[in-house]
Structures are given as structure tokens and as C-alpha cells.
Amino acid sequence: MTVTPPAAGFIGPVKRSVTIAGHATSISLEPVFWHVLEAAAARRALPLNALIAQIDALRIVAEDPPNLASALRSWILSDIQAITSDTHSQQG
């Protein structure tokens, strides 16, 4: 099987400012992660800042908390895996 680049190509991180618990912070994520995060917020009928704040709250109580960007990427992958698993189990 051949490995191919992403359809949009390889694009480096984009810094965006978000507000978490009333405080502005900057997060650098690749555009593909921003798009998936926005879609996840929409599926949950949440503003993007609210979803990020919820993920941040989970990150903070972790035994060895990663930085916020790493936590977001990990959460996104986990969310996609859960959706994929749900889709496969419904088809079976």
C-alpha cells in the first residue's frame, strides 16, 4: 500500500487565540486539527472555546498533563477513533 500526502498538503501549525475561563491564550495547531476540532464542537452544539475549555479541564487533572496543543491533538484522535468505532459497530 502506498502512502500519500494529505489532500491539502503538509501545512505547519497556525496560531489562534482562544479564551479559556476568561483568559486569552494562543494555541498552535495544524489547520487539519483546527477543522476537526471545529467539527467536533459543532457536533456537540458547543462554541469552539467551550470545547477547548472542557478538554483543558480534563488535561489539567491528568497525572502528567501535556501542553494544551498536545492534549487537543490527543483528544481529537481519540474522538475520531470513537466515531470510527461507533460507525463500524453500527454497520456490523
PDB file of N, CA and C in Angstrom:
ATOM      1  N   MET A   1       0.848  -1.171   0.000  1.00  0.00           N
ATOM      2  CA  MET A   1       0.000   0.000   0.000  1.00  0.00           C
ATOM      3  C   MET A   1       0.896   1.237   0.000  1.00  0.00           C
ATOM      4  N   THR A   2       0.543   2.216  -0.810  1.00  0.00           N
ATOM      5  CA  THR A   2       1.319   3.433  -0.946  1.00  0.00           C
ATOM      6  C   THR A   2       0.835   4.502   0.023  1.00  0.00           C
ATOM      7  N   VAL A   3       1.774   5.215   0.579  1.00  0.00           N
ATOM      8  CA  VAL A   3       1.461   6.335   1.464  1.00  0.00           C
ATOM      9  C   VAL A   3       1.421   7.595   0.608  1.00  0.00           C
ATOM     10  N   THR A   4       0.386   8.403   0.796  1.00  0.00           N
ATOM     11  CA  THR A   4       0.261   9.643   0.040  1.00  0.00           C
ATOM     12  C   THR A   4       0.157  10.824   0.999  1.00  0.00           C
ATOM     13  N   PRO A   5       0.516  12.011   0.519  1.00  0.00           N
ATOM     14  CA  PRO A   5       0.398  13.187   1.390  1.00  0.00           C
ATOM     15  C   PRO A   5      -1.067  13.558   1.595  1.00  0.00           C
ATOM     16  N   PRO A   6      -1.358  14.345   2.601  1.00  0.00           N
ATOM     17  CA  PRO A   6      -2.727  14.814   2.795  1.00  0.00           C
ATOM     18  C   PRO A   6      -3.202  15.599   1.569  1.00  0.00           C
ATOM     19  N   ALA A   7      -4.504  15.593   1.326  1.00  0.00           N
ATOM     20  CA  ALA A   7      -5.061  16.274   0.159  1.00  0.00           C
ATOM     21  C   ALA A   7      -4.673  17.748   0.117  1.00  0.00           C
ATOM     22  N   ALA A   8      -4.647  18.397   1.259  1.00  0.00           N
ATOM     23  CA  ALA A   8      -4.303  19.821   1.318  1.00  0.00           C
ATOM     24  C   ALA A   8      -2.797  20.042   1.406  1.00  0.00           C
ATOM     25  N   GLY A   9      -2.027  18.971   1.409  1.00  0.00           N
ATOM     26  CA  GLY A   9      -0.583  19.086   1.543  1.00  0.00           C
ATOM     27  C   GLY A   9      -0.172  19.161   3.005  1.00  0.00           C
ATOM     28  N   PHE A  10       1.107  19.253   3.215  1.00  0.00           N
ATOM     29  CA  PHE A  10       1.631  19.377   4.569  1.00  0.00           C
ATOM     30  C   PHE A  10       1.704  20.858   4.924  1.00  0.00           C
ATOM     31  N   ILE A  11       0.952  21.240   5.937  1.00  0.00           N
ATOM     32  CA  ILE A  11       0.895  22.641   6.341  1.00  0.00           C
ATOM     33  C   ILE A  11       1.233  22.720   7.818  1.00  0.00           C
ATOM     34  N   GLY A  12       2.123  23.622   8.148  1.00  0.00           N
ATOM     35  CA  GLY A  12       2.564  23.782   9.529  1.00  0.00           C
ATOM     36  C   GLY A  12       1.503  24.405  10.419  1.00  0.00           C
ATOM     37  N   PRO A  13       1.800  24.485  11.701  1.00  0.00           N
ATOM     38  CA  PRO A  13       0.843  24.998  12.680  1.00  0.00           C
ATOM     39  C   PRO A  13       0.414  26.443  12.413  1.00  0.00           C
ATOM     40  N   VAL A  14      -0.831  26.701  12.778  1.00  0.00           N
ATOM     41  CA  VAL A  14      -1.410  28.041  12.711  1.00  0.00           C
ATOM     42  C   VAL A  14      -1.768  28.429  14.136  1.00  0.00           C
ATOM     43  N   LYS A  15      -1.328  29.611  14.546  1.00  0.00           N
ATOM     44  CA  LYS A  15      -1.605  30.073  15.912  1.00  0.00           C
ATOM     45  C   LYS A  15      -2.940  30.806  15.924  1.00  0.00           C
ATOM     46  N   ARG A  16      -3.789  30.420  16.882  1.00  0.00           N
ATOM     47  CA  ARG A  16      -5.070  31.094  17.077  1.00  0.00           C
ATOM     48  C   ARG A  16      -5.221  31.438  18.550  1.00  0.00           C
ATOM     49  N   SER A  17      -5.943  32.504  18.801  1.00  0.00           N
ATOM     50  CA  SER A  17      -6.196  32.925  20.169  1.00  0.00           C
ATOM     51  C   SER A  17      -7.571  32.425  20.590  1.00  0.00           C
ATOM     52  N   VAL A  18      -7.648  31.819  21.765  1.00  0.00           N
ATOM     53  CA  VAL A  18      -8.912  31.347  22.325  1.00  0.00           C
ATOM     54  C   VAL A  18      -9.014  31.852  23.759  1.00  0.00           C
ATOM     55  N   THR A  19     -10.233  31.869  24.250  1.00  0.00           N
ATOM     56  CA  THR A  19     -10.452  32.293  25.630  1.00  0.00           C
ATOM     57  C   THR A  19     -10.898  31.097  26.444  1.00  0.00           C
ATOM     58  N   ILE A  20     -10.162  30.815  27.509  1.00  0.00           N
ATOM     59  CA  ILE A  20     -10.470  29.702  28.407  1.00  0.00           C
ATOM     60  C   ILE A  20     -10.605  30.285  29.808  1.00  0.00           C
ATOM     61  N   ALA A  21     -11.756  30.085  30.404  1.00  0.00           N
ATOM     62  CA  ALA A  21     -12.026  30.591  31.754  1.00  0.00           C
ATOM     63  C   ALA A  21     -11.716  32.082  31.871  1.00  0.00           C
ATOM     64  N   GLY A  22     -12.086  32.824  30.833  1.00  0.00           N
ATOM     65  CA  GLY A  22     -11.904  34.265  30.857  1.00  0.00           C
ATOM     66  C   GLY A  22     -10.510  34.756  30.528  1.00  0.00           C
ATOM     67  N   HIS A  23      -9.601  33.839  30.208  1.00  0.00           N
ATOM     68  CA  HIS A  23      -8.225  34.212  29.901  1.00  0.00           C
ATOM     69  C   HIS A  23      -7.891  33.865  28.456  1.00  0.00           C
ATOM     70  N   ALA A  24      -7.317  34.819  27.736  1.00  0.00           N
ATOM     71  CA  ALA A  24      -6.892  34.581  26.356  1.00  0.00           C
ATOM     72  C   ALA A  24      -5.605  33.766  26.359  1.00  0.00           C
ATOM     73  N   THR A  25      -5.536  32.814  25.477  1.00  0.00           N
ATOM     74  CA  THR A  25      -4.322  32.023  25.299  1.00  0.00           C
ATOM     75  C   THR A  25      -4.168  31.702  23.824  1.00  0.00           C
ATOM     76  N   SER A  26      -2.948  31.516  23.381  1.00  0.00           N
ATOM     77  CA  SER A  26      -2.683  31.163  21.989  1.00  0.00           C
ATOM     78  C   SER A  26      -2.386  29.684  21.890  1.00  0.00           C
ATOM     79  N   ILE A  27      -2.930  29.068  20.853  1.00  0.00           N
ATOM     80  CA  ILE A  27      -2.706  27.642  20.611  1.00  0.00           C
ATOM     81  C   ILE A  27      -2.253  27.489  19.168  1.00  0.00           C
ATOM     82  N   SER A  28      -1.194  26.729  18.952  1.00  0.00           N
ATOM     83  CA  SER A  28      -0.706  26.449  17.608  1.00  0.00           C
ATOM     84  C   SER A  28      -1.060  25.009  17.234  1.00  0.00           C
ATOM     85  N   LEU A  29      -1.895  24.876  16.219  1.00  0.00           N
ATOM     86  CA  LEU A  29      -2.269  23.563  15.685  1.00  0.00           C
ATOM     87  C   LEU A  29      -2.245  23.634  14.161  1.00  0.00           C
ATOM     88  N   GLU A  30      -2.003  22.514  13.537  1.00  0.00           N
ATOM     89  CA  GLU A  30      -2.087  22.440  12.096  1.00  0.00           C
ATOM     90  C   GLU A  30      -3.540  22.654  11.676  1.00  0.00           C
ATOM     91  N   PRO A  31      -3.764  23.252  10.490  1.00  0.00           N
ATOM     92  CA  PRO A  31      -5.133  23.533  10.046  1.00  0.00           C
ATOM     93  C   PRO A  31      -6.061  22.318  10.083  1.00  0.00           C
ATOM     94  N   VAL A  32      -5.563  21.147   9.759  1.00  0.00           N
ATOM     95  CA  VAL A  32      -6.415  19.958   9.775  1.00  0.00           C
ATOM     96  C   VAL A  32      -6.963  19.703  11.183  1.00  0.00           C
ATOM     97  N   PHE A  33      -6.162  19.954  12.210  1.00  0.00           N
ATOM     98  CA  PHE A  33      -6.635  19.784  13.585  1.00  0.00           C
ATOM     99  C   PHE A  33      -7.667  20.847  13.948  1.00  0.00           C
ATOM    100  N   TRP A  34      -7.463  22.087  13.496  1.00  0.00           N
ATOM    101  CA  TRP A  34      -8.462  23.128  13.752  1.00  0.00           C
ATOM    102  C   TRP A  34      -9.799  22.752  13.122  1.00  0.00           C
ATOM    103  N   HIS A  35      -9.765  22.242  11.886  1.00  0.00           N
ATOM    104  CA  HIS A  35     -11.012  21.872  11.195  1.00  0.00           C
ATOM    105  C   HIS A  35     -11.743  20.750  11.933  1.00  0.00           C
ATOM    106  N   VAL A  36     -11.002  19.744  12.352  1.00  0.00           N
ATOM    107  CA  VAL A  36     -11.620  18.618  13.058  1.00  0.00           C
ATOM    108  C   VAL A  36     -12.155  19.071  14.420  1.00  0.00           C
ATOM    109  N   LEU A  37     -11.423  19.931  15.093  1.00  0.00           N
ATOM    110  CA  LEU A  37     -11.874  20.455  16.386  1.00  0.00           C
ATOM    111  C   LEU A  37     -13.152  21.281  16.222  1.00  0.00           C
ATOM    112  N   GLU A  38     -13.212  22.102  15.182  1.00  0.00           N
ATOM    113  CA  GLU A  38     -14.419  22.886  14.907  1.00  0.00           C
ATOM    114  C   GLU A  38     -15.612  21.977  14.619  1.00  0.00           C
ATOM    115  N   ALA A  39     -15.385  20.902  13.856  1.00  0.00           N
ATOM    116  CA  ALA A  39     -16.465  19.947  13.551  1.00  0.00           C
ATOM    117  C   ALA A  39     -16.937  19.245  14.822  1.00  0.00           C
ATOM    118  N   ALA A  40     -16.007  18.905  15.699  1.00  0.00           N
ATOM    119  CA  ALA A  40     -16.367  18.245  16.962  1.00  0.00           C
ATOM    120  C   ALA A  40     -17.193  19.187  17.828  1.00  0.00           C
ATOM    121  N   ALA A  41     -16.831  20.450  17.860  1.00  0.00           N
ATOM    122  CA  ALA A  41     -17.609  21.437  18.629  1.00  0.00           C
ATOM    123  C   ALA A  41     -19.012  21.564  18.035  1.00  0.00           C
ATOM    124  N   ALA A  42     -19.111  21.614  16.719  1.00  0.00           N
ATOM    125  CA  ALA A  42     -20.419  21.729  16.061  1.00  0.00           C
ATOM    126  C   ALA A  42     -21.294  20.513  16.355  1.00  0.00           C
ATOM    127  N   ARG A  43     -20.705  19.302  16.321  1.00  0.00           N
ATOM    128  CA  ARG A  43     -21.474  18.077  16.626  1.00  0.00           C
ATOM    129  C   ARG A  43     -22.039  18.119  18.035  1.00  0.00           C
ATOM    130  N   ARG A  44     -21.339  18.785  18.926  1.00  0.00           N
ATOM    131  CA  ARG A  44     -21.764  18.878  20.321  1.00  0.00           C
ATOM    132  C   ARG A  44     -22.558  20.154  20.600  1.00  0.00           C
ATOM    133  N   ALA A  45     -22.798  20.950  19.566  1.00  0.00           N
ATOM    134  CA  ALA A  45     -23.504  22.233  19.693  1.00  0.00           C
ATOM    135  C   ALA A  45     -22.842  23.137  20.735  1.00  0.00           C
ATOM    136  N   LEU A  46     -21.513  23.167  20.675  1.00  0.00           N
ATOM    137  CA  LEU A  46     -20.725  23.989  21.593  1.00  0.00           C
ATOM    138  C   LEU A  46     -19.914  25.007  20.803  1.00  0.00           C
ATOM    139  N   PRO A  47     -19.682  26.170  21.384  1.00  0.00           N
ATOM    140  CA  PRO A  47     -18.685  27.066  20.789  1.00  0.00           C
ATOM    141  C   PRO A  47     -17.303  26.401  20.890  1.00  0.00           C
ATOM    142  N   LEU A  48     -16.449  26.719  19.951  1.00  0.00           N
ATOM    143  CA  LEU A  48     -15.107  26.131  19.951  1.00  0.00           C
ATOM    144  C   LEU A  48     -14.391  26.386  21.274  1.00  0.00           C
ATOM    145  N   ASN A  49     -14.468  27.605  21.788  1.00  0.00           N
ATOM    146  CA  ASN A  49     -13.801  27.916  23.064  1.00  0.00           C
ATOM    147  C   ASN A  49     -14.309  27.024  24.191  1.00  0.00           C
ATOM    148  N   ALA A  50     -15.608  26.714  24.195  1.00  0.00           N
ATOM    149  CA  ALA A  50     -16.172  25.876  25.257  1.00  0.00           C
ATOM    150  C   ALA A  50     -15.634  24.452  25.174  1.00  0.00           C
ATOM    151  N   LEU A  51     -15.523  23.917  23.965  1.00  0.00           N
ATOM    152  CA  LEU A  51     -14.974  22.567  23.819  1.00  0.00           C
ATOM    153  C   LEU A  51     -13.515  22.550  24.263  1.00  0.00           C
ATOM    154  N   ILE A  52     -12.753  23.532  23.836  1.00  0.00           N
ATOM    155  CA  ILE A  52     -11.344  23.602  24.231  1.00  0.00           C
ATOM    156  C   ILE A  52     -11.231  23.730  25.747  1.00  0.00           C
ATOM    157  N   ALA A  53     -12.091  24.511  26.362  1.00  0.00           N
ATOM    158  CA  ALA A  53     -12.068  24.667  27.825  1.00  0.00           C
ATOM    159  C   ALA A  53     -12.358  23.339  28.516  1.00  0.00           C
ATOM    160  N   GLN A  54     -13.294  22.552  27.976  1.00  0.00           N
ATOM    161  CA  GLN A  54     -13.601  21.245  28.572  1.00  0.00           C
ATOM    162  C   GLN A  54     -12.410  20.308  28.456  1.00  0.00           C
ATOM    163  N   ILE A  55     -11.772  20.307  27.300  1.00  0.00           N
ATOM    164  CA  ILE A  55     -10.596  19.448  27.101  1.00  0.00           C
ATOM    165  C   ILE A  55      -9.466  19.913  28.023  1.00  0.00           C
ATOM    166  N   ASP A  56      -9.302  21.227  28.157  1.00  0.00           N
ATOM    167  CA  ASP A  56      -8.268  21.767  29.036  1.00  0.00           C
ATOM    168  C   ASP A  56      -8.509  21.353  30.486  1.00  0.00           C
ATOM    169  N   ALA A  57      -9.769  21.373  30.912  1.00  0.00           N
ATOM    170  CA  ALA A  57     -10.095  20.960  32.285  1.00  0.00           C
ATOM    171  C   ALA A  57      -9.720  19.500  32.517  1.00  0.00           C
ATOM    172  N   LEU A  58      -9.944  18.654  31.528  1.00  0.00           N
ATOM    173  CA  LEU A  58      -9.551  17.241  31.639  1.00  0.00           C
ATOM    174  C   LEU A  58      -8.028  17.107  31.666  1.00  0.00           C
ATOM    175  N   ARG A  59      -7.361  17.904  30.853  1.00  0.00           N
ATOM    176  CA  ARG A  59      -5.894  17.871  30.768  1.00  0.00           C
ATOM    177  C   ARG A  59      -5.269  18.250  32.104  1.00  0.00           C
ATOM    178  N   ILE A  60      -5.792  19.282  32.725  1.00  0.00           N
ATOM    179  CA  ILE A  60      -5.209  19.809  33.967  1.00  0.00           C
ATOM    180  C   ILE A  60      -5.208  18.772  35.086  1.00  0.00           C
ATOM    181  N   VAL A  61      -6.223  17.920  35.135  1.00  0.00           N
ATOM    182  CA  VAL A  61      -6.297  16.933  36.219  1.00  0.00           C
ATOM    183  C   VAL A  61      -5.586  15.628  35.877  1.00  0.00           C
ATOM    184  N   ALA A  62      -4.984  15.549  34.693  1.00  0.00           N
ATOM    185  CA  ALA A  62      -4.240  14.350  34.320  1.00  0.00           C
ATOM    186  C   ALA A  62      -3.019  14.200  35.225  1.00  0.00           C
ATOM    187  N   GLU A  63      -2.569  12.972  35.384  1.00  0.00           N
ATOM    188  CA  GLU A  63      -1.421  12.704  36.258  1.00  0.00           C
ATOM    189  C   GLU A  63      -0.173  13.465  35.818  1.00  0.00           C
ATOM    190  N   ASP A  64       0.085  13.478  34.509  1.00  0.00           N
ATOM    191  CA  ASP A  64       1.241  14.192  33.958  1.00  0.00           C
ATOM    192  C   ASP A  64       0.738  15.025  32.777  1.00  0.00           C
ATOM    193  N   PRO A  65       0.129  16.199  33.052  1.00  0.00           N
ATOM    194  CA  PRO A  65      -0.532  16.968  31.993  1.00  0.00           C
ATOM    195  C   PRO A  65       0.421  17.404  30.881  1.00  0.00           C
ATOM    196  N   PRO A  66       0.045  17.125  29.633  1.00  0.00           N
ATOM    197  CA  PRO A  66       0.828  17.624  28.499  1.00  0.00           C
ATOM    198  C   PRO A  66       0.485  19.099  28.264  1.00  0.00           C
ATOM    199  N   ASN A  67       1.162  19.728  27.317  1.00  0.00           N
ATOM    200  CA  ASN A  67       0.765  21.089  26.969  1.00  0.00           C
ATOM    201  C   ASN A  67      -0.596  21.029  26.272  1.00  0.00           C
ATOM    202  N   LEU A  68      -1.261  22.152  26.166  1.00  0.00           N
ATOM    203  CA  LEU A  68      -2.633  22.172  25.655  1.00  0.00           C
ATOM    204  C   LEU A  68      -2.716  21.695  24.212  1.00  0.00           C
ATOM    205  N   ALA A  69      -1.792  22.097  23.362  1.00  0.00           N
ATOM    206  CA  ALA A  69      -1.831  21.666  21.959  1.00  0.00           C
ATOM    207  C   ALA A  69      -1.717  20.148  21.855  1.00  0.00           C
ATOM    208  N   SER A  70      -0.841  19.552  22.628  1.00  0.00           N
ATOM    209  CA  SER A  70      -0.705  18.089  22.624  1.00  0.00           C
ATOM    210  C   SER A  70      -1.976  17.428  23.126  1.00  0.00           C
ATOM    211  N   ALA A  71      -2.564  17.990  24.179  1.00  0.00           N
ATOM    212  CA  ALA A  71      -3.809  17.438  24.714  1.00  0.00           C
ATOM    213  C   ALA A  71      -4.918  17.505  23.668  1.00  0.00           C
ATOM    214  N   LEU A  72      -4.990  18.615  22.937  1.00  0.00           N
ATOM    215  CA  LEU A  72      -6.018  18.748  21.905  1.00  0.00           C
ATOM    216  C   LEU A  72      -5.821  17.725  20.797  1.00  0.00           C
ATOM    217  N   ARG A  73      -4.587  17.558  20.336  1.00  0.00           N
ATOM    218  CA  ARG A  73      -4.326  16.561  19.281  1.00  0.00           C
ATOM    219  C   ARG A  73      -4.688  15.156  19.755  1.00  0.00           C
ATOM    220  N   SER A  74      -4.322  14.829  20.985  1.00  0.00           N
ATOM    221  CA  SER A  74      -4.643  13.505  21.535  1.00  0.00           C
ATOM    222  C   SER A  74      -6.151  13.315  21.647  1.00  0.00           C
ATOM    223  N   TRP A  75      -6.852  14.339  22.124  1.00  0.00           N
ATOM    224  CA  TRP A  75      -8.303  14.253  22.270  1.00  0.00           C
ATOM    225  C   TRP A  75      -8.964  14.085  20.900  1.00  0.00           C
ATOM    226  N   ILE A  76      -8.487  14.839  19.911  1.00  0.00           N
ATOM    227  CA  ILE A  76      -9.041  14.752  18.552  1.00  0.00           C
ATOM    228  C   ILE A  76      -8.898  13.336  18.018  1.00  0.00           C
ATOM    229  N   LEU A  77      -7.717  12.746  18.159  1.00  0.00           N
ATOM    230  CA  LEU A  77      -7.502  11.378  17.678  1.00  0.00           C
ATOM    231  C   LEU A  77      -8.430  10.405  18.386  1.00  0.00           C
ATOM    232  N   SER A  78      -8.565  10.553  19.687  1.00  0.00           N
ATOM    233  CA  SER A  78      -9.451   9.684  20.458  1.00  0.00           C
ATOM    234  C   SER A  78     -10.900   9.843  20.010  1.00  0.00           C
ATOM    235  N   ASP A  79     -11.322  11.077  19.761  1.00  0.00           N
ATOM    236  CA  ASP A  79     -12.687  11.344  19.310  1.00  0.00           C
ATOM    237  C   ASP A  79     -12.946  10.704  17.945  1.00  0.00           C
ATOM    238  N   ILE A  80     -11.987  10.837  17.040  1.00  0.00           N
ATOM    239  CA  ILE A  80     -12.121  10.233  15.710  1.00  0.00           C
ATOM    240  C   ILE A  80     -12.181   8.710  15.820  1.00  0.00           C
ATOM    241  N   GLN A  81     -11.340   8.137  16.673  1.00  0.00           N
ATOM    242  CA  GLN A  81     -11.363   6.689  16.860  1.00  0.00           C
ATOM    243  C   GLN A  81     -12.701   6.227  17.418  1.00  0.00           C
ATOM    244  N   ALA A  82     -13.284   6.990  18.338  1.00  0.00           N
ATOM    245  CA  ALA A  82     -14.587   6.633  18.903  1.00  0.00           C
ATOM    246  C   ALA A  82     -15.668   6.691  17.833  1.00  0.00           C
ATOM    247  N   ILE A  83     -15.632   7.718  16.996  1.00  0.00           N
ATOM    248  CA  ILE A  83     -16.611   7.844  15.911  1.00  0.00           C
ATOM    249  C   ILE A  83     -16.456   6.682  14.938  1.00  0.00           C
ATOM    250  N   THR A  84     -15.239   6.357  14.579  1.00  0.00           N
ATOM    251  CA  THR A  84     -14.970   5.259  13.655  1.00  0.00           C
ATOM    252  C   THR A  84     -15.436   3.937  14.248  1.00  0.00           C
ATOM    253  N   SER A  85     -15.157   3.733  15.518  1.00  0.00           N
ATOM    254  CA  SER A  85     -15.579   2.503  16.199  1.00  0.00           C
ATOM    255  C   SER A  85     -17.099   2.393  16.240  1.00  0.00           C
ATOM    256  N   ASP A  86     -17.774   3.495  16.556  1.00  0.00           N
ATOM    257  CA  ASP A  86     -19.236   3.520  16.579  1.00  0.00           C
ATOM    258  C   ASP A  86     -19.814   3.213  15.213  1.00  0.00           C
ATOM    259  N   THR A  87     -19.222   3.801  14.166  1.00  0.00           N
ATOM    260  CA  THR A  87     -19.698   3.571  12.807  1.00  0.00           C
ATOM    261  C   THR A  87     -19.541   2.126  12.409  1.00  0.00           C
ATOM    262  N   HIS A  88     -18.397   1.523  12.753  1.00  0.00           N
ATOM    263  CA  HIS A  88     -18.171   0.121  12.421  1.00  0.00           C
ATOM    264  C   HIS A  88     -19.117  -0.807  13.181  1.00  0.00           C
ATOM    265  N   SER A  89     -19.360  -0.510  14.436  1.00  0.00           N
ATOM    266  CA  SER A  89     -20.243  -1.381  15.230  1.00  0.00           C
ATOM    267  C   SER A  89     -21.687  -1.266  14.762  1.00  0.00           C
ATOM    268  N   GLN A  90     -22.103  -0.105  14.261  1.00  0.00           N
ATOM    269  CA  GLN A  90     -23.459   0.059  13.751  1.00  0.00           C
ATOM    270  C   GLN A  90     -23.639  -0.647  12.416  1.00  0.00           C
ATOM    271  N   GLN A  91     -22.571  -0.758  11.651  1.00  0.00           N
ATOM    272  CA  GLN A  91     -22.647  -1.423  10.340  1.00  0.00           C
ATOM    273  C   GLN A  91     -22.633  -2.934  10.475  1.00  0.00           C
ATOM    274  N   GLY A  92     -22.064  -3.427  11.588  1.00  0.00           N
ATOM    275  CA  GLY A  92     -21.892  -4.861  11.785  1.00  0.00           C
ATOM    276  C   GLY A  92     -23.134  -5.490  12.197  1.00  0.00           C
TER     277      GLY A  92
END
